[in-house]
Coordinates of C-alpha atoms in Angstrom, one line a residue:
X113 CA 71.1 121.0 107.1
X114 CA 74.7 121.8 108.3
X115 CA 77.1 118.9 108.9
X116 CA 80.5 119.2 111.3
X117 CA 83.2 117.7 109.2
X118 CA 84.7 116.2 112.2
X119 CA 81.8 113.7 112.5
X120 CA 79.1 113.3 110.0
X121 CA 80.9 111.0 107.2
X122 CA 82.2 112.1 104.2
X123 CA 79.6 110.2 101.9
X124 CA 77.1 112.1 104.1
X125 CA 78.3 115.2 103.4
X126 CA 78.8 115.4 99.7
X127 CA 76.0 113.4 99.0
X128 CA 73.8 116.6 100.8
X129 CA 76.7 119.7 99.2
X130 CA 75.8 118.2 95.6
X131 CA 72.3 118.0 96.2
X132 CA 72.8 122.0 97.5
X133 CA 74.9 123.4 94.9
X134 CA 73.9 121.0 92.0
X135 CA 72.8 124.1 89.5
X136 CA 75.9 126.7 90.7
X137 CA 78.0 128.2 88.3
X138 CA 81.9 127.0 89.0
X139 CA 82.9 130.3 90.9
X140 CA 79.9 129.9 93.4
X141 CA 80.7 126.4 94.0
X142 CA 83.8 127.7 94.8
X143 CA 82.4 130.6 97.6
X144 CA 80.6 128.0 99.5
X145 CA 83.3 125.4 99.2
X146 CA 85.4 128.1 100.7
X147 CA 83.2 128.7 103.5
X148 CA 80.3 125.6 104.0
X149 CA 81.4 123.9 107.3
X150 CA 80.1 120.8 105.7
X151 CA 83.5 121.2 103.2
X152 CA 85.8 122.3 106.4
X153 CA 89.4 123.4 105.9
X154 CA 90.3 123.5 102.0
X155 CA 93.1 123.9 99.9
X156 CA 93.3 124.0 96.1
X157 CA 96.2 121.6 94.5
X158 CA 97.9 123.4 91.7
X159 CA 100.5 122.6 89.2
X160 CA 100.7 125.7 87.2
X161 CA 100.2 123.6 84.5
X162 CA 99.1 125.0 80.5
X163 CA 95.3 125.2 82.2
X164 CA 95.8 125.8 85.8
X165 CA 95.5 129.7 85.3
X166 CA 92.0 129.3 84.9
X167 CA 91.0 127.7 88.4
X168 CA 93.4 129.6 90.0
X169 CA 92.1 133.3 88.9
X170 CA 88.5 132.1 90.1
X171 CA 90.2 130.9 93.5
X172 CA 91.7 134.5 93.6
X173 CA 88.3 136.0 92.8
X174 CA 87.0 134.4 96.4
X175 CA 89.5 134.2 98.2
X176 CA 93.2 135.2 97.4
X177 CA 94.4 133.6 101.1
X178 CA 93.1 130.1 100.1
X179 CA 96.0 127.8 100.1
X180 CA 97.6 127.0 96.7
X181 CA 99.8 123.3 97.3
X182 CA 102.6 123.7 94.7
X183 CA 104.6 121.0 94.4
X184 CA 108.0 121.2 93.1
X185 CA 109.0 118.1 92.6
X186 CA 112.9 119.3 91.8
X187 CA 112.4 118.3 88.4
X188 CA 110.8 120.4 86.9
X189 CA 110.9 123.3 83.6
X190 CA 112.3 125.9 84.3
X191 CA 109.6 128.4 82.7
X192 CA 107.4 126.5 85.0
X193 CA 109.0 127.7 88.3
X194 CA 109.0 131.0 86.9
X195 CA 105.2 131.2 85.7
X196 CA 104.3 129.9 89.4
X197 CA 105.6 133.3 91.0
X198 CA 104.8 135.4 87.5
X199 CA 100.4 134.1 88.2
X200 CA 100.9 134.2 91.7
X201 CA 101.8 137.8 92.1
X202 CA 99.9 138.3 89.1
X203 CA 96.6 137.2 90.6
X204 CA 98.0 138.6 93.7
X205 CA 97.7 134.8 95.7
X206 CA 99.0 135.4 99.0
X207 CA 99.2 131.6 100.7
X208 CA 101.0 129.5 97.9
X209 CA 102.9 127.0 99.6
X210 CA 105.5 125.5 97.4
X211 CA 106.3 121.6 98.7
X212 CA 109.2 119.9 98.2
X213 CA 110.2 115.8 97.9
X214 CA 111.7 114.6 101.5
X215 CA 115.4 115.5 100.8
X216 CA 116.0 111.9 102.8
X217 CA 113.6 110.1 100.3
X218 CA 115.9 111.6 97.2
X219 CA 118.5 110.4 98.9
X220 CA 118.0 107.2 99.1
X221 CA 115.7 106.7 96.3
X222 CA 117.0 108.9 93.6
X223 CA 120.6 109.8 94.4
X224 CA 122.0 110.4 91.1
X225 CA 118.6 111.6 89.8
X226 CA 118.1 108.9 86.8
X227 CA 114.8 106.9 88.9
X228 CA 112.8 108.4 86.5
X229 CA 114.4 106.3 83.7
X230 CA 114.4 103.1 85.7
X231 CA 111.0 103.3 87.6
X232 CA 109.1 106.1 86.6
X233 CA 106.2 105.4 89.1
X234 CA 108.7 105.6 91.7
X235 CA 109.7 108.5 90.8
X236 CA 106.4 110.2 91.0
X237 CA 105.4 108.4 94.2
X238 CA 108.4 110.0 96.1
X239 CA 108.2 113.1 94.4
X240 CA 104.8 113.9 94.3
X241 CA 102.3 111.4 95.5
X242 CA 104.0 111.1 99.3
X243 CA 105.0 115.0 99.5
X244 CA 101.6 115.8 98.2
X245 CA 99.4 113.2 100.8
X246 CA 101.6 114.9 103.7
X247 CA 101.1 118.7 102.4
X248 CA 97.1 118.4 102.6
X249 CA 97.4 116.8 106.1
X250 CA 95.3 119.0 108.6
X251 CA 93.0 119.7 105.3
X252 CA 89.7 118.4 104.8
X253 CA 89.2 119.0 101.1
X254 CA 90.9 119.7 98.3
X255 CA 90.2 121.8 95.3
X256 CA 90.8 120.0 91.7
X257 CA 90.8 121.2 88.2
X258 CA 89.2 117.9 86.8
X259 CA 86.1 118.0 84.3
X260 CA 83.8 115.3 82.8
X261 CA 84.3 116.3 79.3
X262 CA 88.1 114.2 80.0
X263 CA 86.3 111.3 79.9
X264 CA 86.9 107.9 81.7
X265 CA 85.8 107.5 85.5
X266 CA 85.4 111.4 85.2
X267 CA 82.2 111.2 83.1
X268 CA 80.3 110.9 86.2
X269 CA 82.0 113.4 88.3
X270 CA 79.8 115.7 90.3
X271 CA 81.0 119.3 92.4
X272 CA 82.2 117.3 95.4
X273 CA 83.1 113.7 96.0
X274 CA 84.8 111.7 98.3
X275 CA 88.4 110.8 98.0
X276 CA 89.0 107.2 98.8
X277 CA 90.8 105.9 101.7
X278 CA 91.8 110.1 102.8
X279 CA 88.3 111.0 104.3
X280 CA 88.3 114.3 102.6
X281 CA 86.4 116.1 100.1
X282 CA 87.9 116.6 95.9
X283 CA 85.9 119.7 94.8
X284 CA 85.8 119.9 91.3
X285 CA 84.0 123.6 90.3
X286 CA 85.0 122.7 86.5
X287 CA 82.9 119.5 86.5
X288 CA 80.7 121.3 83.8
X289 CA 83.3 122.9 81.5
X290 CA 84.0 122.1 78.1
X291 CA 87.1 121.7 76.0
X292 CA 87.0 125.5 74.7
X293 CA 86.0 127.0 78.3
X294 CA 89.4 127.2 79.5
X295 CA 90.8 128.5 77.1
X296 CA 88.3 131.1 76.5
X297 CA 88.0 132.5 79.5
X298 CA 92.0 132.6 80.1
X299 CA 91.3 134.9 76.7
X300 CA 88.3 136.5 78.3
X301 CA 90.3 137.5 81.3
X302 CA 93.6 137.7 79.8
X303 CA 95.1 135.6 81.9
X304 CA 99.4 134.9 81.3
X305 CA 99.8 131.1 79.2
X306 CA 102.3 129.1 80.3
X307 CA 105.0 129.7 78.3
X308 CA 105.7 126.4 77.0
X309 CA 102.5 126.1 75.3
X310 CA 103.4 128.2 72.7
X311 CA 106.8 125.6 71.9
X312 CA 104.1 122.4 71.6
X313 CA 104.1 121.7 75.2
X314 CA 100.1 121.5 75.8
X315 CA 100.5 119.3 78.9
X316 CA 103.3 120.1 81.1
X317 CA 105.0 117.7 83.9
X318 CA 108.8 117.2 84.8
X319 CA 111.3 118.4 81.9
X320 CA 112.8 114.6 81.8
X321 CA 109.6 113.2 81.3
X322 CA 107.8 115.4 79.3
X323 CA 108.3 116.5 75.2
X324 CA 106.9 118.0 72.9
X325 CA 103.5 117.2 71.0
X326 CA 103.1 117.2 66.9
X327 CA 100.0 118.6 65.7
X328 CA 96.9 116.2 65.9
X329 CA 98.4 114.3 68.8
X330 CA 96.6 113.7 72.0
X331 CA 97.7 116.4 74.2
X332 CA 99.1 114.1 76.7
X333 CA 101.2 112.6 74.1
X334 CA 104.4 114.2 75.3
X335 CA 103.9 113.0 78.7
X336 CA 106.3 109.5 79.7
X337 CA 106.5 109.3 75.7
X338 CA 107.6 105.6 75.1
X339 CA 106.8 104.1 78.5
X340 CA 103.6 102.5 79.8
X341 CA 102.0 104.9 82.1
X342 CA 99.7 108.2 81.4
X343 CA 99.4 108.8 85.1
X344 CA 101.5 110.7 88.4
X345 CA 100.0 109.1 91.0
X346 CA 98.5 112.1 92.2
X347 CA 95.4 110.5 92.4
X348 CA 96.7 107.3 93.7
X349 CA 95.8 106.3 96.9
X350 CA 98.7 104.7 99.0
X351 CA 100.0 103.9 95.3
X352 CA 97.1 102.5 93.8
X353 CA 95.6 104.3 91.3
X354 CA 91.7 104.5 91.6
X355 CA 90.7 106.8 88.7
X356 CA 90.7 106.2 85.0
X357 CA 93.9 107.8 83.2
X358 CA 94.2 111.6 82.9
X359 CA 93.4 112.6 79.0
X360 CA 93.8 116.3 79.6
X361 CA 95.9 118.4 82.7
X362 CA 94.3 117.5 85.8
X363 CA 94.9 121.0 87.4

């Protein structure tokens, strides 16, 4: 059965595209994802991140016209604005749209660029979590790089779920993947590394907020090092988280 996004309900619908692609491999999750009315207009949400390469080759492999949300929060490395235009040319990505904070919100929230000190969550929630919920406005799914092996509400995830409080679809074709898959299949298909991996950055976010890791730590270590959070916000819903802490990059 075929469901019109526009009215069955989004527990309806993944409930019956899990059922239906339960035993795909990740890149054929992703073909019908692409093109199963039941999923309707999708994006993929991308930080070209140390992992993100990965996803987004197998994106490019289906369809290279799907739409890659960047964000740019204006705070990032760098090496990382660079890498986004070195993959996407690479992987020859034709629809990356890169999004930007409201200049009005940095403004008034931010306007000597030291929030991130103060209130860190605020920070994130102006500069990624609001430009991010208005981006995938007009969307009905989303395409994330989350897997179950990172443990923590994601044990349980399955291909497609329902995001709470959007009423769209999180597709998640790496629900299966272990720890070493990423890496060996950027190896397998000799895919570009970020280039901040190689200096101890194995989870990379906004250069204020993010530092290096020592051998043995938690990958994540270097992210808000010294502060009480572990999380973005981007998957908050109108600020409040509702998933378990990331433990690896989410995309």
């Amino acid at each position: 059965m075929r469901h019109d996004p526009d009215i069955t309900p989004v527990a309806d619908r993944v409930a019956d595209l899990n059922r239906r692609y339960a035993h795909h491999a990740a890149i054929d999750v992703l073909r019908h994802a692409l093109k199963d009315p039941a999923v309707g207009r999708t994006a993929m949400v991308s930080s070209f991140g140390a992992e993100s390469v990965a996803l987004l080759h197998l994106v490019a492999q289906v369809n290279p016209d799907t739409p890659v949300l960047f964000l740019d929060t204006e705070m990032l490395f760098r090496e990382t604005l660079d890498y986004q235009r070195d993959v996407a040319e690479k992987l020859g990505l034709t629809n990356v749209r890169v999004i930007h904070p409201d200049p009005d919100d940095a403004a008034r929230l931010d306007p000597d660029g030291m929030l991130h000190r103060t209130d860190p969550d605020a920070c994130c929630n102006f500069r990624k979590t609001v430009p991010l919920a208005r981006a995938l406005d007009g969307f009905d799914a989303w395409i994330t790089g989350r897997k179950r092996f990172q443990g923590g509400a994601r044990t349980d995830l399955d291909f497609f779920e329902e995001e709470e409080g959007s009423g769209r679809i999180k597709v998640n074709p790496l629900v299966h993947w272990e720890r070493d898959d990423v890496g060996d299949y950027m190896v397998n298909n000799r895919l570009p590394r970020h280039p901040l991996v190689s200096r101890g950055y194995p989870s990379i976010g906004c250069e204020p907020c993010t530092s290096r890791v020592a051998p043995g730590e938690d990958p994540r270590a270097g992210r808000w090092r010294g502060q009480d959070k572990d999380e973005c916000g981007i998957h908050f819903v109108d600020g409040r988280m509702v998933r378990g802490p990331l433990k690896e990059s989410a995309a």
